[in-house]
mmCIF file of C-alpha atoms in Angstrom:
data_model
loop_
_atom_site.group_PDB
_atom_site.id
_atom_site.type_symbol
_atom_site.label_atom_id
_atom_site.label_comp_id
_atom_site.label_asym_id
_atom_site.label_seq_id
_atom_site.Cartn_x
_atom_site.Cartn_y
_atom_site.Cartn_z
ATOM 1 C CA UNK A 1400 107.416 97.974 166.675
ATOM 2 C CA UNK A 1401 109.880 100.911 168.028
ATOM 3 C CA UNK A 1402 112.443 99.351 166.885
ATOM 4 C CA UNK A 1403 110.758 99.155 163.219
ATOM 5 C CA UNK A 1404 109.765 102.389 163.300
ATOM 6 C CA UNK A 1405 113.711 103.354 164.215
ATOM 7 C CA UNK A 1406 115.163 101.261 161.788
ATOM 8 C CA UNK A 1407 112.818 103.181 159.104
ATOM 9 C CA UNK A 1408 113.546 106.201 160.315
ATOM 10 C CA UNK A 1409 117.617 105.261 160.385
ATOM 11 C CA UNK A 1410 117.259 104.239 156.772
ATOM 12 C CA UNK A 1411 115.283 107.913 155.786
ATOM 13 C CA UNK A 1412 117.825 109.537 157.179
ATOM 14 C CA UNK A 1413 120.336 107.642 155.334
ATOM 15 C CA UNK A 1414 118.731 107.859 152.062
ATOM 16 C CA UNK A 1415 118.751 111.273 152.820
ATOM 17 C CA UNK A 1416 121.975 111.682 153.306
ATOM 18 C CA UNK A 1417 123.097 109.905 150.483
ATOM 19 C CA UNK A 1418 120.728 111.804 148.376
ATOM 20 C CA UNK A 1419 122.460 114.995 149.655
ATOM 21 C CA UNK A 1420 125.530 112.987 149.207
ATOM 22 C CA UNK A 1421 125.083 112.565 145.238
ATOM 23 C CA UNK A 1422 123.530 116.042 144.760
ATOM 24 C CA UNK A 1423 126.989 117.423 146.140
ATOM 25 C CA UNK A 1424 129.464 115.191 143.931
ATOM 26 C CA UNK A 1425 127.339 115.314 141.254
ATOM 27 C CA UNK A 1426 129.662 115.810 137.819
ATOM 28 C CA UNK A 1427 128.770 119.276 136.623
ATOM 29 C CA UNK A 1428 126.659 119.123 133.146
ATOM 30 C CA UNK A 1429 127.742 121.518 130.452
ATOM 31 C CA UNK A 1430 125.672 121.683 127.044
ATOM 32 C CA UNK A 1431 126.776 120.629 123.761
ATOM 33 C CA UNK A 1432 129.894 123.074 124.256
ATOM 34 C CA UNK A 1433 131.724 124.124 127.630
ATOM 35 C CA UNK A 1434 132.079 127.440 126.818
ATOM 36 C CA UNK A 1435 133.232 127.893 130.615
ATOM 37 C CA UNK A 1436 136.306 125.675 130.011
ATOM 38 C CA UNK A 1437 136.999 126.637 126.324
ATOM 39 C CA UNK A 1438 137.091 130.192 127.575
ATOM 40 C CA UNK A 1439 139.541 129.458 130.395
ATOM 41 C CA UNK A 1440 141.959 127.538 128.120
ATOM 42 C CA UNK A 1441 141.829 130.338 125.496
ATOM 43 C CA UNK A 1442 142.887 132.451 128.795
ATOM 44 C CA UNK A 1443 145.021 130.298 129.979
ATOM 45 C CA UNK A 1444 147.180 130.447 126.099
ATOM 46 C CA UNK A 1445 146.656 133.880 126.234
ATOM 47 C CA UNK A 1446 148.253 134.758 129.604
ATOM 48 C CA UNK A 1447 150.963 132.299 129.103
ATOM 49 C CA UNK A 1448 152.710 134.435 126.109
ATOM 50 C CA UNK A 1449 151.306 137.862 128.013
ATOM 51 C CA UNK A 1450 153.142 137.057 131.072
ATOM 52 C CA UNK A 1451 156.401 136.680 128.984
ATOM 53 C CA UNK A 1452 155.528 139.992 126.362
ATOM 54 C CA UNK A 1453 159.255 140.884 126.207
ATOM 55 C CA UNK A 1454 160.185 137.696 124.267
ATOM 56 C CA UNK A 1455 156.800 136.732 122.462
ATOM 57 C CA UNK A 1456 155.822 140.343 121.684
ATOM 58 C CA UNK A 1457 158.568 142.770 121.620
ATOM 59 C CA UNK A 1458 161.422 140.421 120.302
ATOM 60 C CA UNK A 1459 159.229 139.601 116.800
ATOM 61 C CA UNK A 1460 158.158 143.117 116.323
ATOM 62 C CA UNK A 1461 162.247 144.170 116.897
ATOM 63 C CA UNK A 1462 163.518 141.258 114.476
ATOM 64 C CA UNK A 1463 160.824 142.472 111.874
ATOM 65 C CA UNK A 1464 162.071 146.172 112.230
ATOM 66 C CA UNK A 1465 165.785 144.579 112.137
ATOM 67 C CA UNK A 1466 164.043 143.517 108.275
ATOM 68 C CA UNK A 1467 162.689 146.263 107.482
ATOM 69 C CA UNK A 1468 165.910 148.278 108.170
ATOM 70 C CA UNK A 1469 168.662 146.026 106.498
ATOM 71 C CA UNK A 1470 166.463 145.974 103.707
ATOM 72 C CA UNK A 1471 165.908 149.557 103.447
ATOM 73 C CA UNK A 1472 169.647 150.118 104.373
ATOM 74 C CA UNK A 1473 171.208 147.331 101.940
ATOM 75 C CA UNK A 1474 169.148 148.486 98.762
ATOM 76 C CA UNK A 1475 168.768 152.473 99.077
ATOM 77 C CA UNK A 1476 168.518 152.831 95.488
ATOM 78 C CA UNK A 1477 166.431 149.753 94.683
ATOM 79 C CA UNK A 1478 163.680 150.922 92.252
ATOM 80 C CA UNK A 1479 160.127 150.982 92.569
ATOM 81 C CA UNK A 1480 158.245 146.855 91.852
ATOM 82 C CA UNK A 1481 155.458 146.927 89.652
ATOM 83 C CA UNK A 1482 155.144 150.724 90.737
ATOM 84 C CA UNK A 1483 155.280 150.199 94.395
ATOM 85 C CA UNK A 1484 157.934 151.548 96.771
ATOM 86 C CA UNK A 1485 160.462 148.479 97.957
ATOM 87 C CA UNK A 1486 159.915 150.091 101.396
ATOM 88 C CA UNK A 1487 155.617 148.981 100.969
ATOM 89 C CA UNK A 1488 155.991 145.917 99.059
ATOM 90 C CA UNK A 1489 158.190 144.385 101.559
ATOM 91 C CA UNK A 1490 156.544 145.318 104.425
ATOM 92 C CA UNK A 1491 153.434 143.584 104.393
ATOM 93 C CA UNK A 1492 155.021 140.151 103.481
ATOM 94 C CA UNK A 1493 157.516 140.948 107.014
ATOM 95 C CA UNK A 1494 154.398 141.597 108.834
ATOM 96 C CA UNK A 1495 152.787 138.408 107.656
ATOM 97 C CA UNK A 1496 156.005 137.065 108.684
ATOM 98 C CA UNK A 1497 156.061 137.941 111.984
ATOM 99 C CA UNK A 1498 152.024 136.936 112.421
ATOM 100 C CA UNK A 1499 153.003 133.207 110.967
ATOM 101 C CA UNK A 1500 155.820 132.207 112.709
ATOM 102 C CA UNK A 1501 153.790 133.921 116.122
ATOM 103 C CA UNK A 1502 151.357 131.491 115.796
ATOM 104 C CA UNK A 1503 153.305 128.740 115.087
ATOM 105 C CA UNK A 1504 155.077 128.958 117.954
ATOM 106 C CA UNK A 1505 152.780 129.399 120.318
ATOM 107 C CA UNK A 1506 150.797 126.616 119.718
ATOM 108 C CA UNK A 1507 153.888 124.849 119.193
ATOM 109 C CA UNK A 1508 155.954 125.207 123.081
ATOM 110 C CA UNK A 1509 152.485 125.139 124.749
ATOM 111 C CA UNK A 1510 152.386 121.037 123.639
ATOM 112 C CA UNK A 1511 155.858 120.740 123.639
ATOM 113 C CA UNK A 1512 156.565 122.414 127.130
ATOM 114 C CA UNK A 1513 153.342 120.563 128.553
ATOM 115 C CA UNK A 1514 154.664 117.379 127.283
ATOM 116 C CA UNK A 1515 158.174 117.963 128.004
ATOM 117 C CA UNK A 1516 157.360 119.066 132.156
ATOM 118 C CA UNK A 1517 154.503 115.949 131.824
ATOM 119 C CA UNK A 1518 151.628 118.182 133.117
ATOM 120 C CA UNK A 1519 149.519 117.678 129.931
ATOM 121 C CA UNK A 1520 147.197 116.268 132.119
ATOM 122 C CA UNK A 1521 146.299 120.010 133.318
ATOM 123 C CA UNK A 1522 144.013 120.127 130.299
ATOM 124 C CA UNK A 1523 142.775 116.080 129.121
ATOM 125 C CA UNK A 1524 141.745 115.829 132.394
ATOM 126 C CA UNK A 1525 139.374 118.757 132.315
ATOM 127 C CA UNK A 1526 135.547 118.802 131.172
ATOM 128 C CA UNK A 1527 136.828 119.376 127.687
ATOM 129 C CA UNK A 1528 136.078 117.463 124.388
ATOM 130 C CA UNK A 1529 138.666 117.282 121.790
ATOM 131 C CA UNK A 1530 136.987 119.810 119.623
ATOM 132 C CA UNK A 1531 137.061 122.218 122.536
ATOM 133 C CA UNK A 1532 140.778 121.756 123.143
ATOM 134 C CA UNK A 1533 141.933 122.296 119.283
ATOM 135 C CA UNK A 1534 139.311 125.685 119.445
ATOM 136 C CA UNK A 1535 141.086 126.870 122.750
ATOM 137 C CA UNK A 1536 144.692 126.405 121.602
ATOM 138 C CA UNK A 1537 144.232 127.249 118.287
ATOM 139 C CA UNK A 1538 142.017 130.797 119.428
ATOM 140 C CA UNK A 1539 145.265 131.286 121.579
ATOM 141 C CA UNK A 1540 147.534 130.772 118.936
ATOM 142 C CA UNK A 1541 145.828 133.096 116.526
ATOM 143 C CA UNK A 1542 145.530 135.722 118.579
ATOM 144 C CA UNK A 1543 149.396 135.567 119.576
ATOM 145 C CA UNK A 1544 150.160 136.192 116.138
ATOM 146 C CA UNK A 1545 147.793 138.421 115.302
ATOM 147 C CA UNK A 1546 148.728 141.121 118.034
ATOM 148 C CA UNK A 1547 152.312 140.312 117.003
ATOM 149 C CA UNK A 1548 151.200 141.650 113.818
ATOM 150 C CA UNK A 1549 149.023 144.476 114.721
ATOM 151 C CA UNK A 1550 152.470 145.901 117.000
ATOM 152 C CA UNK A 1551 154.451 145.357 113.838
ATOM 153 C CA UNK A 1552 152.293 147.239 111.472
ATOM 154 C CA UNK A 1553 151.635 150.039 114.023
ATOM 155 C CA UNK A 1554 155.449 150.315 114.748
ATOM 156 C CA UNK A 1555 156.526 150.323 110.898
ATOM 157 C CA UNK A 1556 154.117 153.206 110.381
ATOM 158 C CA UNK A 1557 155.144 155.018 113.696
ATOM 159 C CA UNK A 1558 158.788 154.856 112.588
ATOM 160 C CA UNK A 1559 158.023 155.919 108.917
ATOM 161 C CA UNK A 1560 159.728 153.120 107.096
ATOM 162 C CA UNK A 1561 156.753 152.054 104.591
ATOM 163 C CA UNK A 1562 153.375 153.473 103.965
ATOM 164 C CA UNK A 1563 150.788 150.303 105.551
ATOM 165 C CA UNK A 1564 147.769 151.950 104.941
ATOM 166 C CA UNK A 1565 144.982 149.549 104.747
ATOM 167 C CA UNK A 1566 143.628 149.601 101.211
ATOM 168 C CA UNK A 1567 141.298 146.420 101.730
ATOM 169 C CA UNK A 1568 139.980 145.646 105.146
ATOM 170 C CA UNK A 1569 138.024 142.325 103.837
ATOM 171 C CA UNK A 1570 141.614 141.730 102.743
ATOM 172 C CA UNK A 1571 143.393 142.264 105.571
ATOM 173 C CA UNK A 1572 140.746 140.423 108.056
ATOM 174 C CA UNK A 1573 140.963 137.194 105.533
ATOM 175 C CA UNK A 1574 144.047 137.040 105.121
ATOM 176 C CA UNK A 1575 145.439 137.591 109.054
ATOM 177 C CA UNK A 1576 143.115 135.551 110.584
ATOM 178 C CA UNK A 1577 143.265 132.210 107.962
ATOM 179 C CA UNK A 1578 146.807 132.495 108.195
ATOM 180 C CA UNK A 1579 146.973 132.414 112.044
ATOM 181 C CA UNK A 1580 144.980 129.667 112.469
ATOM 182 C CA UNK A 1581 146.410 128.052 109.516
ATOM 183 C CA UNK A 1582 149.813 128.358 111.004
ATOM 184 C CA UNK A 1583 148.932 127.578 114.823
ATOM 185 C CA UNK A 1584 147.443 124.339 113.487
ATOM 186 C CA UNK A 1585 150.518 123.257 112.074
ATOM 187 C CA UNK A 1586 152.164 124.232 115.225
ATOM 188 C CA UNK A 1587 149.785 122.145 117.008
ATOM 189 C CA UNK A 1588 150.600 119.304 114.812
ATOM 190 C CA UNK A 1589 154.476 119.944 115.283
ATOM 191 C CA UNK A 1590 154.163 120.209 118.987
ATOM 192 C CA UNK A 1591 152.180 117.047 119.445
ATOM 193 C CA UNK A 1592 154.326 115.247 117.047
ATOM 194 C CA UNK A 1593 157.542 116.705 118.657
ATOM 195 C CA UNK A 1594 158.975 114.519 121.609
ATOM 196 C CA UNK A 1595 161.691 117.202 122.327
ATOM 197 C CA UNK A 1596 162.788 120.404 121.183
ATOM 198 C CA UNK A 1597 164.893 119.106 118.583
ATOM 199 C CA UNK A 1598 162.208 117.657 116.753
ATOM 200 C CA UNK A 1599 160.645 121.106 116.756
ATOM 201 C CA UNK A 1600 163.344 122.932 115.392
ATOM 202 C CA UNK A 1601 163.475 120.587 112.727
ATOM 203 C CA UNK A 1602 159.936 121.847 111.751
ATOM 204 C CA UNK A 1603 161.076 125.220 111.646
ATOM 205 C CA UNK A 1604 164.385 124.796 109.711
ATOM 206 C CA UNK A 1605 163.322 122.466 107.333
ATOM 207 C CA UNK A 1606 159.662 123.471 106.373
ATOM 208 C CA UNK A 1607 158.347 126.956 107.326
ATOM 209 C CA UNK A 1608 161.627 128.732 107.032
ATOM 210 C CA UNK A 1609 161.958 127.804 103.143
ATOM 211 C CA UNK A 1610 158.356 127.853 102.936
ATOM 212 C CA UNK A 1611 158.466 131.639 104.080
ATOM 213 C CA UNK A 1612 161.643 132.291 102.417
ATOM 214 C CA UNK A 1613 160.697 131.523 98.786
ATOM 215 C CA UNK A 1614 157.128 133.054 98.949
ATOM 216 C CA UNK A 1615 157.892 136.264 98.074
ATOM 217 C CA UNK A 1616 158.118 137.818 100.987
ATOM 218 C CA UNK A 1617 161.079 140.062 100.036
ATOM 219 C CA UNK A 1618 160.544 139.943 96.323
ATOM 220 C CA UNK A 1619 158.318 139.339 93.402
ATOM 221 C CA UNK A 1620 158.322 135.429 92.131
ATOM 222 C CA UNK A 1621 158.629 136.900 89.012
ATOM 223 C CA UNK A 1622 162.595 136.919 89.670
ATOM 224 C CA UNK A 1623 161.978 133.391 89.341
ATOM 225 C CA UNK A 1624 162.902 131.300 85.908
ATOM 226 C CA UNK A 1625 160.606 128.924 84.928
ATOM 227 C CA UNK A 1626 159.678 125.991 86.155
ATOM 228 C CA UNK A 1627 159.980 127.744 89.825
ATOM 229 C CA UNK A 1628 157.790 130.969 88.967
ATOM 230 C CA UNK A 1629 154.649 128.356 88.159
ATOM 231 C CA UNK A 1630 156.182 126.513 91.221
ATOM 232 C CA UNK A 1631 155.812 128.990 93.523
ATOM 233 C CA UNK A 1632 152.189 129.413 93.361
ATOM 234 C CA UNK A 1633 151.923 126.112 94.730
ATOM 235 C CA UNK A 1634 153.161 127.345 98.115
ATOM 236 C CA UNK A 1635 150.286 127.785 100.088
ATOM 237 C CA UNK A 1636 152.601 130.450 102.103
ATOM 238 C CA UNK A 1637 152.775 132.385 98.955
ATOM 239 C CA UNK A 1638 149.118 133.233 98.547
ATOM 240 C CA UNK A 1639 148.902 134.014 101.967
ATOM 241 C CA UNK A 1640 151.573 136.841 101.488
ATOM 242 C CA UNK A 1641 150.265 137.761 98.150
ATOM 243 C CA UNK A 1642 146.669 138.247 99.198
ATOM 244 C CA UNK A 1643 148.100 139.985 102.582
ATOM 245 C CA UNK A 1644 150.218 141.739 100.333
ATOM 246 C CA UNK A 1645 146.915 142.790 98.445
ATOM 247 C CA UNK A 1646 145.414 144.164 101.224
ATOM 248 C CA UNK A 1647 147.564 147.016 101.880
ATOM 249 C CA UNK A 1648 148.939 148.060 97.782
ATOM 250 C CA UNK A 1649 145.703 146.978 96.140
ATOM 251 C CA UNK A 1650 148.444 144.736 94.251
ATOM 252 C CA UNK A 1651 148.442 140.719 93.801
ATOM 253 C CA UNK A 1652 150.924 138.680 91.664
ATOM 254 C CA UNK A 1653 148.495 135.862 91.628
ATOM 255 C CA UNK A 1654 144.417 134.696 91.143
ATOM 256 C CA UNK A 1655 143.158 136.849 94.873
ATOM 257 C CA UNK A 1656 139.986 134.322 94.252
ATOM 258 C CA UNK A 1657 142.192 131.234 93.922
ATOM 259 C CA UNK A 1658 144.593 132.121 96.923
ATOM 260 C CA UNK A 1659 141.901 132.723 99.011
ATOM 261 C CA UNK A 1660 139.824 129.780 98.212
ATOM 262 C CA UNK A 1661 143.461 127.407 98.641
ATOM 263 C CA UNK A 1662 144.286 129.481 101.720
ATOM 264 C CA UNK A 1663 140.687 128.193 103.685
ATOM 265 C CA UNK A 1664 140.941 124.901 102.081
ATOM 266 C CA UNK A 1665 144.051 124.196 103.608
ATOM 267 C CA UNK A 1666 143.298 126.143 106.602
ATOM 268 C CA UNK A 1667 140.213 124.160 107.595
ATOM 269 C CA UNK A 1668 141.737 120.736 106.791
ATOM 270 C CA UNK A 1669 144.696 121.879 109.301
ATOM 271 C CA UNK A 1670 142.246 122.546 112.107
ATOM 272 C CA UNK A 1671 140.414 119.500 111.758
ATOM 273 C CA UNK A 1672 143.652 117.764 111.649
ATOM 274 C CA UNK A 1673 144.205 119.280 114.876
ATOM 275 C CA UNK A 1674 140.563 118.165 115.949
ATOM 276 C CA UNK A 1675 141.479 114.243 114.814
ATOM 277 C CA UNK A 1676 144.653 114.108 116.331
ATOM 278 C CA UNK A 1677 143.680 115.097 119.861
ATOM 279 C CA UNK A 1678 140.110 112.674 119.749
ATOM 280 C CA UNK A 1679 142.796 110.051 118.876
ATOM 281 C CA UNK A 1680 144.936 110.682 122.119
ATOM 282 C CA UNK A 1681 148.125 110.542 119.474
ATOM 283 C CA UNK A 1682 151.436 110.889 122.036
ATOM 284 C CA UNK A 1683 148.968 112.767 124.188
ATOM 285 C CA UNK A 1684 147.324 109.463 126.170
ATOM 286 C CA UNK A 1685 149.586 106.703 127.641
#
């Protein structure tokens, strides 16, 4: 009977313990979003380019005052487009400039660089669903490109090279933010497509660089001959710029409802692109 009434008491205490046991490894449960984790990845993209600020920040905002001032330099006499100043109609398609490529690349070397060093397990392994990876890098991306911009526009006016008053701040909201996270999608993409560096420099050189370069950035399309005037409104990057461009002259080449209606089109079908390629584990898994 003693020895019953040991052996019950043995097994309390062990069901006890293991009770204790469970309650202490227990797997943490988060709702229908870890906001915990998505805010410490958006953090985590964030302090990556902040820790580096003299080559993510201050090198764009230099090589966009570089553009400003060759420009300014090269054509002193170049007449006013469509009754704007050269100085503020080129500005606000550099600024773009520098918030597009921005975001690009840091979504871009945060895959590749992860991939490349093989620690991408630092963030699949975490409490994170694939949705709440593409918001975190994507957020981080964005916001890389957007301060880029913010430091541009702030040092153009500083320096006196172009009037960037803000005529329309729906405009300029729209415009900076789609185009951030339209561009740090496709530098999601890139990066998780990329299996090297080379492969990412390809991206670059062969389809944002022309992309930027003949969507009016430095000129009207209207330069253009025809078939590439009607051409160029097909570039997605040229709406972007125009409506951007809109925001500060009260100017547009092009349909402002059209361009912005393409520009969140292709922005949301980039981000859940981004969303479909990381719940498929696509050169991310083994």
């Amino acid at each position: 009977m003693i020895d019953q009434v040991a052996n019950s008491k043995d097994e309390g205490n062990s069901s006890s313990e293991n009770t204790a046991y469970f309650n202490v490894v227990r797997p943490r449960e988060f709702g229908s979003v870890n906001f915990l984790g998505l805010k410490t990845l958006y953090k985590r993209e964030v302090n990556r380019f902040l820790k580096v600020g003299m080559q993510t920040l201050l090198a764009p905002v230099v090589s966009a005052l570089l553009f400003m001032a060759i420009f300014k330099l090269a054509f002193p006499e170049r007449s006013d487009i469509a009754g704007i100043a050269f100085g503020d109609f080129i500005a606000p398609g550099i600024i773009m400039m520098a918030i597009m490529n921005n975001a690009f690349q840091n979504t871009s070397s945060s895959i590749t660089i992860a991939k490349v060093q093989g620690n991408t397990t630092d963030f699949l392994m975490a409490p994170l669903s694939s949705l709440e990876l593409a918001l975190g890098f994507l957020a981080g991306g964005a916001t890389r490109g957007i301060l880029v911009g913010l430091v541009t526009m702030i040092c153009i006016g500083v320096l006196g090279v172009a009037n960037v008053s803000v005529h329309s701040i729906p405009a300029f909201l729209f415009y900076s933010i789609i185009a951030s996270f339209m561009m740090a999608a496709i530098g999601l993409i890139g990066g998780i497509w990329a299996e090297k560096f080379d492969h990412l420099a390809a991206v670059t050189n062969f389809i944002i660089l022309p992309m930027t370069m003949l969507s009016g950035t430095f000129y009207p399309i209207t330069v253009f001959s025809e078939p590439f005037e009607t051409l160029s409104h097909f570039n997605p990057f040229f709406h972007l710029i125009d409506g951007f461009r809109y925001a500060f002259t009260g100017q547009a080449e092009g349909s402002l409802l059209v361009g912005a209606s393409v520009s969140l089109i292709i922005a949301a079908a980039l981000c859940g692109a981004c969303w479909a390629v990381l719940r498929s584990g696509y050169k991310m898994k083994a």
